[in-house]
C-alpha positions as MATLAB code, in Angstrom:
seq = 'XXXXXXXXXXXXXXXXXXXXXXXXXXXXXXXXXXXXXXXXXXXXXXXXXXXXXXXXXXXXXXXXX';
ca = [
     -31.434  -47.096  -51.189;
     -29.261  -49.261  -49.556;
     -28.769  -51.864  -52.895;
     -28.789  -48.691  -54.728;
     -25.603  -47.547  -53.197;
     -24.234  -51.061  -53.104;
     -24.769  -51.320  -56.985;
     -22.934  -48.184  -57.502;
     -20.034  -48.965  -55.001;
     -19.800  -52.404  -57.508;
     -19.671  -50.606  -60.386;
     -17.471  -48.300  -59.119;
     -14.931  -51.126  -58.257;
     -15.501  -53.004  -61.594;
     -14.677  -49.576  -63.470;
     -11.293  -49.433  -61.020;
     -10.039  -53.313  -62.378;
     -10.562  -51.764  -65.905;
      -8.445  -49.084  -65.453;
      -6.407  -50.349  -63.983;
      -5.805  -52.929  -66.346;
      -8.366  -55.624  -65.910;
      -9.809  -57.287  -68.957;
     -13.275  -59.330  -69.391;
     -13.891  -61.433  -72.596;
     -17.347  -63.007  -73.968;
     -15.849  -66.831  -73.814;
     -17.370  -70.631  -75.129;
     -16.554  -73.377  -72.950;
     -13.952  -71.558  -71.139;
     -12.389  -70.056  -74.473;
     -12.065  -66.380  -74.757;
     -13.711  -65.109  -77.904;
     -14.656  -61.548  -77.730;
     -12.659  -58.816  -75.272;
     -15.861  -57.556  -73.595;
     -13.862  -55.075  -71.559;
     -15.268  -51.548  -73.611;
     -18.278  -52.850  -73.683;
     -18.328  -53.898  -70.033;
     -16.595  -50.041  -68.958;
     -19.600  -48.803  -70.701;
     -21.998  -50.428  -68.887;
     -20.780  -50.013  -65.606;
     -20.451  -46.074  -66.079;
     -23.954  -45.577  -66.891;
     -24.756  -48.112  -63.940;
     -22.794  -45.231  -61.717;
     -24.636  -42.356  -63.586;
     -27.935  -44.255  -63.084;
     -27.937  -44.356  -59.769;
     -26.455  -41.164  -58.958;
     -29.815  -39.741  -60.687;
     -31.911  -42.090  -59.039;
     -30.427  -41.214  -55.207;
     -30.632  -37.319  -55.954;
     -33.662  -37.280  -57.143;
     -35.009  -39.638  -53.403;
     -32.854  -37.003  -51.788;
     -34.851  -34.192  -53.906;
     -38.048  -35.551  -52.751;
     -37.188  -36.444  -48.813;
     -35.854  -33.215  -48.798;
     -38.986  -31.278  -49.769;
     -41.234  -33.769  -46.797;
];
């Protein structure tokens, strides 16, 4: 549970630096080609909605024990 929560807390952070104005591009050979930012937001929101469903449903079933 513990990388769980780490992965989220990650995501979390990444999702901040978008918002807050951070971009990420797909690159060759240290050229930027593609802004991968959207796709990258994406990502990193379902990362957070992953694990929120994966650490209710442990807390579901250690709450039932």
């Amino acid at each position: 549970m513990t990388h769980l929560r780490l992965q989220r807390t990650r995501a979390r952070d990444a999702v901040w630096l978008i918002e807050e104005g951070a971009t990420l591009h797909d690159g060759r050979i240290g050229q930027p080609m593609h802004d991968a930012t959207q796709r990258w937001l994406n990502e990193q929101r379902e990362v957070i909605a992953e694990v929120d469903r994966l650490i209710a449903l442990y807390d579901e079933l250690n709450a039932r024990q």
